[in-house]
mmCIF file of C-alpha atoms in Angstrom:
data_model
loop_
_atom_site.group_PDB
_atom_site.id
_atom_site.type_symbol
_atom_site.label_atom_id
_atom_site.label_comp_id
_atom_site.label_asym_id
_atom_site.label_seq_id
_atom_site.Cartn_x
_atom_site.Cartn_y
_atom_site.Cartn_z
ATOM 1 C CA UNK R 592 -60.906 -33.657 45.346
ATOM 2 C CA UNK R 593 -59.309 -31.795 48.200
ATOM 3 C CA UNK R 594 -57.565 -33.434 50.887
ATOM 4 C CA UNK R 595 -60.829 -31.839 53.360
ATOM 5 C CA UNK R 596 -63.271 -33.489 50.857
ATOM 6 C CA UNK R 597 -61.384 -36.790 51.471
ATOM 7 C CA UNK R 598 -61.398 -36.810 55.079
ATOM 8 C CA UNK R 599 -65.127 -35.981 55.247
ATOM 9 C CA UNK R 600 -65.921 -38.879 52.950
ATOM 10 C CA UNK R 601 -63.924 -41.628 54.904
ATOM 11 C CA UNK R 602 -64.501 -40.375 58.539
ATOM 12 C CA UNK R 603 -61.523 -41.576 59.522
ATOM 13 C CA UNK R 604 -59.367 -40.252 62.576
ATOM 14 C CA UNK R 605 -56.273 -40.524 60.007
ATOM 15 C CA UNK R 606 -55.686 -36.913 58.457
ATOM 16 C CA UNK R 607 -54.193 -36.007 55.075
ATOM 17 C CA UNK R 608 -51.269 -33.841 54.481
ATOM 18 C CA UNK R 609 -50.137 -31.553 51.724
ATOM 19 C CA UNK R 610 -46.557 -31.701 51.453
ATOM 20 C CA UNK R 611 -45.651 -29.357 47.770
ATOM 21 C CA UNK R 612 -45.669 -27.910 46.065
ATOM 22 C CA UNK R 613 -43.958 -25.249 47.398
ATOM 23 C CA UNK R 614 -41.807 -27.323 49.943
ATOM 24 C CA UNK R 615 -37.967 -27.090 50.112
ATOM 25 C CA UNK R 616 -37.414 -30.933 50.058
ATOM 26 C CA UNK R 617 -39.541 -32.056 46.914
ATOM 27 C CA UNK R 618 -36.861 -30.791 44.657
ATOM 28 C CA UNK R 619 -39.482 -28.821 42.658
ATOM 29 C CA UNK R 620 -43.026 -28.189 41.931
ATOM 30 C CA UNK R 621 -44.372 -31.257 42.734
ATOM 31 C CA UNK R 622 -47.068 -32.380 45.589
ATOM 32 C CA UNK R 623 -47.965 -35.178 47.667
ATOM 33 C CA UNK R 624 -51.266 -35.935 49.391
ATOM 34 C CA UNK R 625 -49.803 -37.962 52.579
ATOM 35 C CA UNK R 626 -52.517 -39.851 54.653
ATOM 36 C CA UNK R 627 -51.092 -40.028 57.970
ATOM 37 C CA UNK R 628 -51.662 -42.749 60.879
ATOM 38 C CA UNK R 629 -49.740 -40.442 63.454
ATOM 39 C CA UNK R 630 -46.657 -39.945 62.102
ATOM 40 C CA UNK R 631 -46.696 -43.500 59.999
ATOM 41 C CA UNK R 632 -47.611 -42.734 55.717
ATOM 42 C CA UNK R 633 -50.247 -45.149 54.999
ATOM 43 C CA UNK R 634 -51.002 -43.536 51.511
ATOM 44 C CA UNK R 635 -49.661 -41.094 48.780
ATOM 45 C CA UNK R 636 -51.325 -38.972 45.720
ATOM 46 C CA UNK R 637 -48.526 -37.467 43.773
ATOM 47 C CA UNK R 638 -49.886 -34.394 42.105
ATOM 48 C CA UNK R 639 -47.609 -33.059 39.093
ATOM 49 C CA UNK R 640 -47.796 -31.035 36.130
ATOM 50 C CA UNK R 641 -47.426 -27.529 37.729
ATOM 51 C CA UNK R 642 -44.433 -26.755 35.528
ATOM 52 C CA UNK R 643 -45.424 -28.482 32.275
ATOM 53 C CA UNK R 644 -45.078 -25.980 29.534
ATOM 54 C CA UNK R 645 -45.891 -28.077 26.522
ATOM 55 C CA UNK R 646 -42.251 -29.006 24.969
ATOM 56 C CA UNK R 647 -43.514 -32.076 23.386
ATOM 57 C CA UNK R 648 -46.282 -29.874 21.161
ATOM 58 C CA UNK R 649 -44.046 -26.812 20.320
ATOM 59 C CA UNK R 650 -41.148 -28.957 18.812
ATOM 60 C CA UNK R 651 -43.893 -30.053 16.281
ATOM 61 C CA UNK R 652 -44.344 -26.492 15.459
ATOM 62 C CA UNK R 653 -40.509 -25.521 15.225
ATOM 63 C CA UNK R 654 -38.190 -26.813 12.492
ATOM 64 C CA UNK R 655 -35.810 -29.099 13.574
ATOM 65 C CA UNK R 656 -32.905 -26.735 14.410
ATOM 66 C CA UNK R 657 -35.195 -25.075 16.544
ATOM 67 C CA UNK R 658 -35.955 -27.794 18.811
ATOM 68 C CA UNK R 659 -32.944 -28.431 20.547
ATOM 69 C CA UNK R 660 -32.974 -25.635 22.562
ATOM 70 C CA UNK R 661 -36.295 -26.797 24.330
ATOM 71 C CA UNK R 662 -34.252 -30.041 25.299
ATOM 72 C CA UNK R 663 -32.295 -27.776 27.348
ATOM 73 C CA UNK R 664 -35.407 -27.143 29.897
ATOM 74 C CA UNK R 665 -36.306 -30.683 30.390
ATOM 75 C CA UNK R 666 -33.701 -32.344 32.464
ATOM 76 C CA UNK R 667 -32.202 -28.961 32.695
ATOM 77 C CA UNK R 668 -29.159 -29.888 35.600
ATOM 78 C CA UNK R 669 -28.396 -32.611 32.326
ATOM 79 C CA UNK R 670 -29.483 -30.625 29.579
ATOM 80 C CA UNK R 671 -26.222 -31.782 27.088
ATOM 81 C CA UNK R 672 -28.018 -35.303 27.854
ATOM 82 C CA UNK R 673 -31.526 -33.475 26.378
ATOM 83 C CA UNK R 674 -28.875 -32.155 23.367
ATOM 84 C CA UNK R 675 -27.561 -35.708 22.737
ATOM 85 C CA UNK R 676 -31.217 -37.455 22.853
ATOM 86 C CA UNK R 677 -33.103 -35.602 20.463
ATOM 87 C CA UNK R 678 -29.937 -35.130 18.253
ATOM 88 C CA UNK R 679 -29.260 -38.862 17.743
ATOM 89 C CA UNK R 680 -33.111 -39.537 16.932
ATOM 90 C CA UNK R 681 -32.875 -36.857 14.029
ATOM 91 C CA UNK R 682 -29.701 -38.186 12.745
ATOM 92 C CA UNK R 683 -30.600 -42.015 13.026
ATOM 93 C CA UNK R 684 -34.013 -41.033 11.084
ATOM 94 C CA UNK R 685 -32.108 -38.556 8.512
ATOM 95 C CA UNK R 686 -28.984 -41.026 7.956
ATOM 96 C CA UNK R 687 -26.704 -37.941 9.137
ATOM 97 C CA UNK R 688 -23.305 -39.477 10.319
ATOM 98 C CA UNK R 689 -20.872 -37.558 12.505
ATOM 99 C CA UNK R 690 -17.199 -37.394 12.502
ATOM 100 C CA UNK R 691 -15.786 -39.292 15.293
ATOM 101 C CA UNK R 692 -14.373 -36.018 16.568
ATOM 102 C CA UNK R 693 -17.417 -34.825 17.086
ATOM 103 C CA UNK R 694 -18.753 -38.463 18.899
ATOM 104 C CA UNK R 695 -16.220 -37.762 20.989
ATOM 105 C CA UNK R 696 -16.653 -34.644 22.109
ATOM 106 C CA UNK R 697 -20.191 -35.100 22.705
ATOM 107 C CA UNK R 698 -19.062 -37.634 25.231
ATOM 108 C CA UNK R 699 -16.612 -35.390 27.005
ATOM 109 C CA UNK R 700 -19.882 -32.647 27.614
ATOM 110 C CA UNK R 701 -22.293 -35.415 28.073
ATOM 111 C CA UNK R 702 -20.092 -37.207 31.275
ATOM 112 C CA UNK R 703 -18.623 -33.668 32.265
ATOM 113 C CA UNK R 704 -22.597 -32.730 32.789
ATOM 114 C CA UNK R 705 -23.561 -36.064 34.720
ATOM 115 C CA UNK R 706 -21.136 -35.286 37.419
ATOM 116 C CA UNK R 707 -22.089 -32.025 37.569
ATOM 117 C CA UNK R 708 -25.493 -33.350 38.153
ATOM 118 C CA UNK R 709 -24.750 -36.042 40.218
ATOM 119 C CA UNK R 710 -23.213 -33.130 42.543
ATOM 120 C CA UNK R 711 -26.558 -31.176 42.545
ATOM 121 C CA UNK R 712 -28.024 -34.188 43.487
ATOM 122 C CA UNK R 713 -25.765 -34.833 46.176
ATOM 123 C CA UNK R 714 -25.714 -31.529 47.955
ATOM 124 C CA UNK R 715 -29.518 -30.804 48.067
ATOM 125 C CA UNK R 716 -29.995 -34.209 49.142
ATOM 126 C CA UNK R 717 -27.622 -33.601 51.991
ATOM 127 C CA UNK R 718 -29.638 -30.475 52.555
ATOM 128 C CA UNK R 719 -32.899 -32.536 52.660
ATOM 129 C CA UNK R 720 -31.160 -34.676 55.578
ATOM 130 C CA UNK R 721 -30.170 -32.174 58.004
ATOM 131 C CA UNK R 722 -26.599 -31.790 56.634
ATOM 132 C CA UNK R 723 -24.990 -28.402 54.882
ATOM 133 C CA UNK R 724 -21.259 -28.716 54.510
ATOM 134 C CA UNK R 725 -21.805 -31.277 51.924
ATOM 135 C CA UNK R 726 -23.759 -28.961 49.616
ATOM 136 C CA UNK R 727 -20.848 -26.594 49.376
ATOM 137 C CA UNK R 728 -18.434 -28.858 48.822
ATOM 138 C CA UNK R 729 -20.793 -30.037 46.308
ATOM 139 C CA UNK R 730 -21.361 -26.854 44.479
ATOM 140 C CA UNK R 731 -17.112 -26.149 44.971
ATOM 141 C CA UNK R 732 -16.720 -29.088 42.265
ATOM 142 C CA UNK R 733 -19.598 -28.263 40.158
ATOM 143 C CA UNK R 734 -18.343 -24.538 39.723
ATOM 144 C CA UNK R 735 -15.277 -26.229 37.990
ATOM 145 C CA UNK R 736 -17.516 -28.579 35.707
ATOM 146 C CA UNK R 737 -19.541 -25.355 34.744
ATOM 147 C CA UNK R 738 -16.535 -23.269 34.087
ATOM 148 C CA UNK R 739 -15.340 -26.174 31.414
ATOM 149 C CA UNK R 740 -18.926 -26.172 30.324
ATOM 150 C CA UNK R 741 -18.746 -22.687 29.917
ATOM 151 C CA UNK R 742 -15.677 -23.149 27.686
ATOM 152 C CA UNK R 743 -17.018 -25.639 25.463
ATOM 153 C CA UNK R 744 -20.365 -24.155 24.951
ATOM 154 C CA UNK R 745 -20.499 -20.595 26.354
ATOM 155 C CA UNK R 746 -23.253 -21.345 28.411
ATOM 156 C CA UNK R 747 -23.353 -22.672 32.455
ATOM 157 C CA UNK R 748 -27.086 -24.463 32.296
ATOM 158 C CA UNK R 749 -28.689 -24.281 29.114
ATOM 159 C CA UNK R 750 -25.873 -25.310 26.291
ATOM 160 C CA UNK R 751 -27.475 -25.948 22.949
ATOM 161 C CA UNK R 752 -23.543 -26.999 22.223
ATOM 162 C CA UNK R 753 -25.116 -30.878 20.465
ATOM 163 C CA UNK R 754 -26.134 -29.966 17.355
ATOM 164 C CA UNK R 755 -26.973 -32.410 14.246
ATOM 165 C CA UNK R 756 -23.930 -33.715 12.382
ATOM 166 C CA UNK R 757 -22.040 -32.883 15.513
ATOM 167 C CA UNK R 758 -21.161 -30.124 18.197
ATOM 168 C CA UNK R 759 -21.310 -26.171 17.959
ATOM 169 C CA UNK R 760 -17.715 -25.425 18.375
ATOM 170 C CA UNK R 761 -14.423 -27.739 18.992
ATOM 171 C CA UNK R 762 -12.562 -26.796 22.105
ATOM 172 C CA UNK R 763 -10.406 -24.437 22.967
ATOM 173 C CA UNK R 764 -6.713 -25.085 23.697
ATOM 174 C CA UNK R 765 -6.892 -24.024 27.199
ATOM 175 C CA UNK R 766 -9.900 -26.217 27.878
ATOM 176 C CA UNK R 767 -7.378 -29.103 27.763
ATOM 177 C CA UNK R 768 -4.893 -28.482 30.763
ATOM 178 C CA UNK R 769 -7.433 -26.931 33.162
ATOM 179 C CA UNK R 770 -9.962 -30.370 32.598
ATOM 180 C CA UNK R 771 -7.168 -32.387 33.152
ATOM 181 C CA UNK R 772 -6.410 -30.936 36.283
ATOM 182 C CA UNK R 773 -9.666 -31.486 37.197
ATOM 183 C CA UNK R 774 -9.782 -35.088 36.461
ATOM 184 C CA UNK R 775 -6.988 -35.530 38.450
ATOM 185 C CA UNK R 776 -8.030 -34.053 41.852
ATOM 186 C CA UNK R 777 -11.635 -35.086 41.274
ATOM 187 C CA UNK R 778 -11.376 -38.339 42.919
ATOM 188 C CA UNK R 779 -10.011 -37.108 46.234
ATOM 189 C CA UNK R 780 -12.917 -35.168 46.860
ATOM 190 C CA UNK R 781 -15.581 -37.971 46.033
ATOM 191 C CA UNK R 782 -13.373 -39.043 49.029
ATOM 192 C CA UNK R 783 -13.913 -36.153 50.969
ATOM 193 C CA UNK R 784 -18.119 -36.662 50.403
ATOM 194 C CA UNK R 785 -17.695 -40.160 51.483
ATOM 195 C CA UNK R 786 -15.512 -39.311 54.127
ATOM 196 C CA UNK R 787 -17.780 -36.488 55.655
ATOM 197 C CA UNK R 788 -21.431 -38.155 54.270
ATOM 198 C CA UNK R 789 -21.786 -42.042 53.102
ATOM 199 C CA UNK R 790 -19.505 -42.905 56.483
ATOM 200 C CA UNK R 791 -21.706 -40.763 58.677
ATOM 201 C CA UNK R 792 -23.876 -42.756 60.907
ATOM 202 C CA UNK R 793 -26.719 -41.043 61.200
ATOM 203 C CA UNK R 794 -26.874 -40.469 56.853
ATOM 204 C CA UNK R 795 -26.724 -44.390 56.526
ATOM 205 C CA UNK R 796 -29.530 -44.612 59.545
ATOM 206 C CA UNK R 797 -31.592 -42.426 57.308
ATOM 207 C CA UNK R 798 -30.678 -44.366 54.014
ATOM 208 C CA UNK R 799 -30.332 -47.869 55.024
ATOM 209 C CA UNK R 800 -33.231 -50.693 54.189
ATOM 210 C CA UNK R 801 -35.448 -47.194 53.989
ATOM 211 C CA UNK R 802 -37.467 -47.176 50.658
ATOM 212 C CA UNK R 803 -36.501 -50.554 49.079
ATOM 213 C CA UNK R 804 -37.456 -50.757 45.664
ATOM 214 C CA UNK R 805 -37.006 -55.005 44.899
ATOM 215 C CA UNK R 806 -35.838 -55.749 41.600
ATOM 216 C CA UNK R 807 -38.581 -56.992 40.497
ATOM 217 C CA UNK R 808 -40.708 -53.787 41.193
ATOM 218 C CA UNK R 809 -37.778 -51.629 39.799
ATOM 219 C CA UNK R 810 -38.560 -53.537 36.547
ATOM 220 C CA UNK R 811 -42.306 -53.817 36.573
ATOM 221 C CA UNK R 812 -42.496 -50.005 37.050
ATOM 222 C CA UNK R 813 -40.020 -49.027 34.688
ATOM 223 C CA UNK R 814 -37.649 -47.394 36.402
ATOM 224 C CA UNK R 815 -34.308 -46.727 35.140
ATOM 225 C CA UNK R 816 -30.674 -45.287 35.447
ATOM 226 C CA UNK R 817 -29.841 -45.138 38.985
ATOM 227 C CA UNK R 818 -32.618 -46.043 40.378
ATOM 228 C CA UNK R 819 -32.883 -49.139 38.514
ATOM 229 C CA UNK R 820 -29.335 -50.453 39.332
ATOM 230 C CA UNK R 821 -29.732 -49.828 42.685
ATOM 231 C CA UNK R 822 -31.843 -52.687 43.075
ATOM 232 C CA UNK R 823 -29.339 -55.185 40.877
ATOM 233 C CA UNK R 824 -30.733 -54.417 37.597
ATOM 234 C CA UNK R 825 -27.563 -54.276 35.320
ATOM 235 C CA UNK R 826 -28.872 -52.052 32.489
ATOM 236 C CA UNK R 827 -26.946 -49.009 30.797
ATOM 237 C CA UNK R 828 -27.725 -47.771 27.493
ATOM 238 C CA UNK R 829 -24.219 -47.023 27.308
ATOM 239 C CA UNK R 830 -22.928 -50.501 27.427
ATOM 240 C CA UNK R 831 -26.629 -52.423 25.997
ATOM 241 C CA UNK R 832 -26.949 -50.259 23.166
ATOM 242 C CA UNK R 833 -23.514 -47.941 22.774
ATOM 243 C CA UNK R 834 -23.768 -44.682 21.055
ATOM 244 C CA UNK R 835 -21.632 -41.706 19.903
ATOM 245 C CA UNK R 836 -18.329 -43.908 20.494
ATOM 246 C CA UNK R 837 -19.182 -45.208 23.956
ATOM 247 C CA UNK R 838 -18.018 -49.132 22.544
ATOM 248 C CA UNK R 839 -14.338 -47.172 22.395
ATOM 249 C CA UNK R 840 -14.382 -46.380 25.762
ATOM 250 C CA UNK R 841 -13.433 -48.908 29.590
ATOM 251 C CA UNK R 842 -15.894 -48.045 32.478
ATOM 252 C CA UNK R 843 -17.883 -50.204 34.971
ATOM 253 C CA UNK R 844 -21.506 -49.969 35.018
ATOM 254 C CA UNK R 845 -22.410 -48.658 38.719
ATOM 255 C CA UNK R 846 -24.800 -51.669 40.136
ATOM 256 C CA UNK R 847 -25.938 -52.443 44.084
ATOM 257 C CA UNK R 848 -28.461 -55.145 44.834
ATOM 258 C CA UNK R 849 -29.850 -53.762 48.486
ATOM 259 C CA UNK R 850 -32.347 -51.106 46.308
ATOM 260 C CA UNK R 851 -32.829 -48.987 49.638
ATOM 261 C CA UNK R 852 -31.610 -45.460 49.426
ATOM 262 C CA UNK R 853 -28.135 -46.137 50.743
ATOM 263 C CA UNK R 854 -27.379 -48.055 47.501
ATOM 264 C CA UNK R 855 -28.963 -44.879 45.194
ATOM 265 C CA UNK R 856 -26.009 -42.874 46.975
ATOM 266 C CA UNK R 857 -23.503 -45.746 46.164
ATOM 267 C CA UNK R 858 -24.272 -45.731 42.656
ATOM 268 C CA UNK R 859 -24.205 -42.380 41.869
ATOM 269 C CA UNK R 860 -20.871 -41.916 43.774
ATOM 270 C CA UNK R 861 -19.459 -45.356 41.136
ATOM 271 C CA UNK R 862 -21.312 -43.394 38.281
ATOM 272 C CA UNK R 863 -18.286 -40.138 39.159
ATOM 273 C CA UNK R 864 -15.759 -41.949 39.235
ATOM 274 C CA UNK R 865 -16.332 -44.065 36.005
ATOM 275 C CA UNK R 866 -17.113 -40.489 34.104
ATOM 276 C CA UNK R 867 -14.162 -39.572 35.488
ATOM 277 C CA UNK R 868 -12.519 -42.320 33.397
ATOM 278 C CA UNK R 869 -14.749 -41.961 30.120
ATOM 279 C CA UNK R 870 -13.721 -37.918 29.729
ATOM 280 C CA UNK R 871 -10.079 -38.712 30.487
ATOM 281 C CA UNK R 872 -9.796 -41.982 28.009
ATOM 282 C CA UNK R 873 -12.236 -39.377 24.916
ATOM 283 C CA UNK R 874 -9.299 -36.707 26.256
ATOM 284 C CA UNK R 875 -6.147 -38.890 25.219
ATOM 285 C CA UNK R 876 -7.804 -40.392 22.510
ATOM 286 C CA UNK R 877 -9.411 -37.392 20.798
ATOM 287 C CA UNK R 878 -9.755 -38.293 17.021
ATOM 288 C CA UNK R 879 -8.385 -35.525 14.534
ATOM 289 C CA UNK R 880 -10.666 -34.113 11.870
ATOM 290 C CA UNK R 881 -13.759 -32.044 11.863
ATOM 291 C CA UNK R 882 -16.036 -32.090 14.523
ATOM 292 C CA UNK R 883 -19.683 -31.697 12.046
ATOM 293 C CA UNK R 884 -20.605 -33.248 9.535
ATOM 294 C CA UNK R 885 -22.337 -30.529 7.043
ATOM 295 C CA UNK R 886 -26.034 -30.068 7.897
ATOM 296 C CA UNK R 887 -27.855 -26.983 6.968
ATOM 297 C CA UNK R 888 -29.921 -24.804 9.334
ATOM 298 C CA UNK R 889 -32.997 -25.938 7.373
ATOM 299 C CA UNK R 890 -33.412 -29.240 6.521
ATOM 300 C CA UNK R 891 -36.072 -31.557 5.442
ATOM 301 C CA UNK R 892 -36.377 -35.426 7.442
ATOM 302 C CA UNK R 893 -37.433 -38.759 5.397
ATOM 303 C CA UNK R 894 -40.525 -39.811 6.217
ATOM 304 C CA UNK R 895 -40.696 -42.712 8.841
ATOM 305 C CA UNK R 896 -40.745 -43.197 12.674
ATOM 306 C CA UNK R 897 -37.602 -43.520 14.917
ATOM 307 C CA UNK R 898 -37.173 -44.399 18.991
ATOM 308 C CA UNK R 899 -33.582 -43.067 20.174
ATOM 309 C CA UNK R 900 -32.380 -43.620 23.669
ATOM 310 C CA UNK R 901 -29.534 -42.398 25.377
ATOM 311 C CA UNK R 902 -28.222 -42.682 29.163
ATOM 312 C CA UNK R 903 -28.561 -39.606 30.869
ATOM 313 C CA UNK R 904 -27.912 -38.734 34.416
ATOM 314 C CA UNK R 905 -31.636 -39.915 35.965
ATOM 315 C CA UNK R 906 -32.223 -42.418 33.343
ATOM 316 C CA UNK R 907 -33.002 -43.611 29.756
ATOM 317 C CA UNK R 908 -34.048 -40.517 28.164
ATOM 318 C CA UNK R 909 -35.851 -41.073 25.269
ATOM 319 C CA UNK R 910 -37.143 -39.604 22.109
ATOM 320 C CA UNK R 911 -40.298 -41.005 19.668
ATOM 321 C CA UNK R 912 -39.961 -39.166 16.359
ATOM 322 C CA UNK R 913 -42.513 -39.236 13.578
ATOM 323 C CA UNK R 914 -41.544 -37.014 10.367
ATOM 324 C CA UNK R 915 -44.146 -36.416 7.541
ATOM 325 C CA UNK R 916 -40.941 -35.381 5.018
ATOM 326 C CA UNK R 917 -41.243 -31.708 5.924
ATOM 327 C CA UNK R 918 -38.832 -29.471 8.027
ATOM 328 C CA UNK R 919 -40.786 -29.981 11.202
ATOM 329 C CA UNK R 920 -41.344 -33.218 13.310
ATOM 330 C CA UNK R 921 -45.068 -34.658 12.936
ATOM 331 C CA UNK R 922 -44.736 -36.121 16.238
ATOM 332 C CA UNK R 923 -42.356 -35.499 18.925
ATOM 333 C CA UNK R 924 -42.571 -37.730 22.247
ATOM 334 C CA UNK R 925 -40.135 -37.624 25.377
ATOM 335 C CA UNK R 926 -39.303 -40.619 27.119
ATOM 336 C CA UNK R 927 -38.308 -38.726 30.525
ATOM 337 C CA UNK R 928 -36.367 -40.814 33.443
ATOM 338 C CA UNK R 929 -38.157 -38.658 35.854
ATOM 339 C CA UNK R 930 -41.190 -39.435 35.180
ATOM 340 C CA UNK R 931 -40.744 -42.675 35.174
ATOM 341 C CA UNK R 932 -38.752 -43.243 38.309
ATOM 342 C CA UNK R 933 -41.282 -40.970 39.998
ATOM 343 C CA UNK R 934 -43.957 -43.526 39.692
ATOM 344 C CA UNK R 935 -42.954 -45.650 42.394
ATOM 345 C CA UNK R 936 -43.274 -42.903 45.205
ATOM 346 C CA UNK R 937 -46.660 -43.995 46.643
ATOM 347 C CA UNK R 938 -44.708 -47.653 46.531
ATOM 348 C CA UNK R 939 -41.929 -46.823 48.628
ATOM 349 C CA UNK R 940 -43.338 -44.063 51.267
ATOM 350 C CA UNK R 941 -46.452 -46.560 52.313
ATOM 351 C CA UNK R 942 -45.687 -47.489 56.260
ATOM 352 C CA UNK R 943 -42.563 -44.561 56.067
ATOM 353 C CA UNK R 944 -42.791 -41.769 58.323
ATOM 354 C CA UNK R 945 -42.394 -38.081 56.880
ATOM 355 C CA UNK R 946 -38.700 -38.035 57.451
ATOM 356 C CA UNK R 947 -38.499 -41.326 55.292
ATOM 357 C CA UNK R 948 -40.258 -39.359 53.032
ATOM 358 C CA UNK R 949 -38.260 -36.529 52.317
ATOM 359 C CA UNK R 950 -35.259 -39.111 52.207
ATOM 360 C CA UNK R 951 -36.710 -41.631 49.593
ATOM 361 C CA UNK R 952 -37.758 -38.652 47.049
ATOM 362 C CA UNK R 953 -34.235 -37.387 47.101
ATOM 363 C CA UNK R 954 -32.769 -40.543 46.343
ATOM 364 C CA UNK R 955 -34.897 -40.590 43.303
ATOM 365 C CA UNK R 956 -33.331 -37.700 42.235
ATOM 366 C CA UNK R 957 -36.094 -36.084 39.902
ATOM 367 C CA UNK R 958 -36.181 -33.036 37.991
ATOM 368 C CA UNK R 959 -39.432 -31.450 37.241
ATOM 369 C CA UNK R 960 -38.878 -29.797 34.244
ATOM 370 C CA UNK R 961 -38.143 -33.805 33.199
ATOM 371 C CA UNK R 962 -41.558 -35.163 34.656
ATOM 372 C CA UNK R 963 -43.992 -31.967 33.533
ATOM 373 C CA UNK R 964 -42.030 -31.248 30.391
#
């Protein structure tokens, strides 16, 4: 029904709004029907699925090796995350163990990736509220994180570098000093960001006790990452159910209890600084040895039916795996954060006005390669 159709039906002096898909500030294709009292929101329709290009039904047509590419295009600003997911779900079904080298370095490109994410996230969002410096300093620390990206994997956005039994390549010896520098100065500029954005008055005037998600809600919808411990939910897959090596490792999970947008921010600043201290603790601790255990291109999985989960940058990220004993999965399912943490949109904007709007969906922080898939 179009919004025209609605108005007609109702007869109502309040008007409906089309804000996406094509619209700077949704972060992607995605659309909202607004019903408008004036300026106040007093309903939302989230349209999506204008970028959904089927992953879920062409990994059960590709053999194994050939899915983890499409992982890549999902959460694609945390695509090692997409790597690690589907990886870990094939090797927990299979019985594949891998070296602890190779645990580790998937944790070095898995928390090198959230911050770089976290940045994107941090920029635009700045962008969506009026404010551009922030976005370039943004995008100055990210160009670093890619660069070591680049080193490890070859690639800047799309890695394929997680592969089963391990990682694609081990690292090279100038990887090393130049991530180490970066740990070091990192922190300063998270300074900088707070300094210039998260002290600013009118940021927390457009973040403060606007779009509180109650615990309670946060649960009953289930959102997760982020999101989720912004509203004093203390839940990460990384400390509740540790993978590749993460029970080796110190770090604080990032948790606020106000669940407005303002406390999004704060714990996705506290999620940079603890990766911070997870790459540099995998760095002096690197475990000699190989980094793969020996899998071969084509492979055939036991029969059976496995749920893996790992933490990635928006969220539990997910993957249901069915395999009939042949070289290709019988049924592949995605369990994306987006999506999920998307939900409670019509929740949050309801007696917002537009400018509430566009700050609430970019402290969700979704990716719509993640929702549509």
């Amino acid at each position: 029904m179009s919004p025209l159709e609605i108005v007609r039906e109702e007869e109502t002096d309040q008007v409906w709004l089309n804000m996406g898909p094509q619209h700077p500030s949704t972060h992607g294709v995605f659309r909202m029907l607004l019903k408008l009292d004036g300026e106040v929101i007093t309903e939302c329709k989230p349209v999506i699925g204008y970028l959904h290009r089927g992953t879920e039904k062409i990994a059960e047509n590709r053999m194994y090796f050939q899915i983890v590419p499409y992982t890549d295009r999902t959460d694609y600003l945390a695509a090692m995350g997409g790597n690690l997911g589907v990886c870990l779900a094939v090797e927990k079904l299979a019985g594949i163990e891998v070296p602890k080298r190779g645990q580790y370095l998937r944790v070095i490109a898995v928390e090198l990736n959230r911050i770089a994410s976290h940045l994107v996230w941090l920029g635009t969002w700045g962008l969506d509220l009026g404010v551009m410096t922030p976005f370039l300093y943004c995008f100055r620390e990210r160009e670093e994180i890619l660069k070591l990206l680049e080193m490890m994997s070859g690639a800047r956005l799309t890695y394929n570098y997680i592969q089963f039994g391990g990682v694609r390549d081990d690292l090279l010896p100038e990887f090393y000093p130049r991530c180490r520098e970066f740990l070091q100065t990192f922190p300063s500029k998270l300074d900088e960001y707070q300094n210039l954005l998260g002290n600013n008055d009118i940021f927390q005037m457009r973040t403060r006790r606007i779009g509180i998600l109650t615990r309670e809600k946060a649960i009953s919808y289930g959102t997760c990452g982020p999101v989720l411990r912004a509203s004093g939910v203390n839940y990460d897959l990384r400390k509740n159910q540790p993978y590749s090596s993460y029970s080796d490792f110190d770090f604080e999970v990032a948790v606020a209890t106000e669940g407005d947008c303002y406390a999004r921010y704060r714990v996705r600043m506290k999620e940079m600084h603890e990766s911070v201290k997870i790459v540099q603790q995998a760095l002096d601790g690197l475990p000699e040895g190989p980094t793969n255990a020996k899998v071969p291109w084509f492979f055939k999985v036991p029969k059976g039916e496995v749920y893996s989960a790992i933490e990635n940058a928006r969220g539990e990220y997910g993957i249901y795996l069915v395999s009939d004993g042949t070289s290709k999965p019988y049924r592949l399912k995605i369990r994306a954060a987006s999506f999920c943490n998307l939900c409670v949109v019509p929740e949050l904007v309801k007696g917002m006005k537009i400018a509430d709007c566009v700050a609430i969906l970019g402290s969700l922080d979704p990716v719509f390669g993640d929702v549509d898939r």
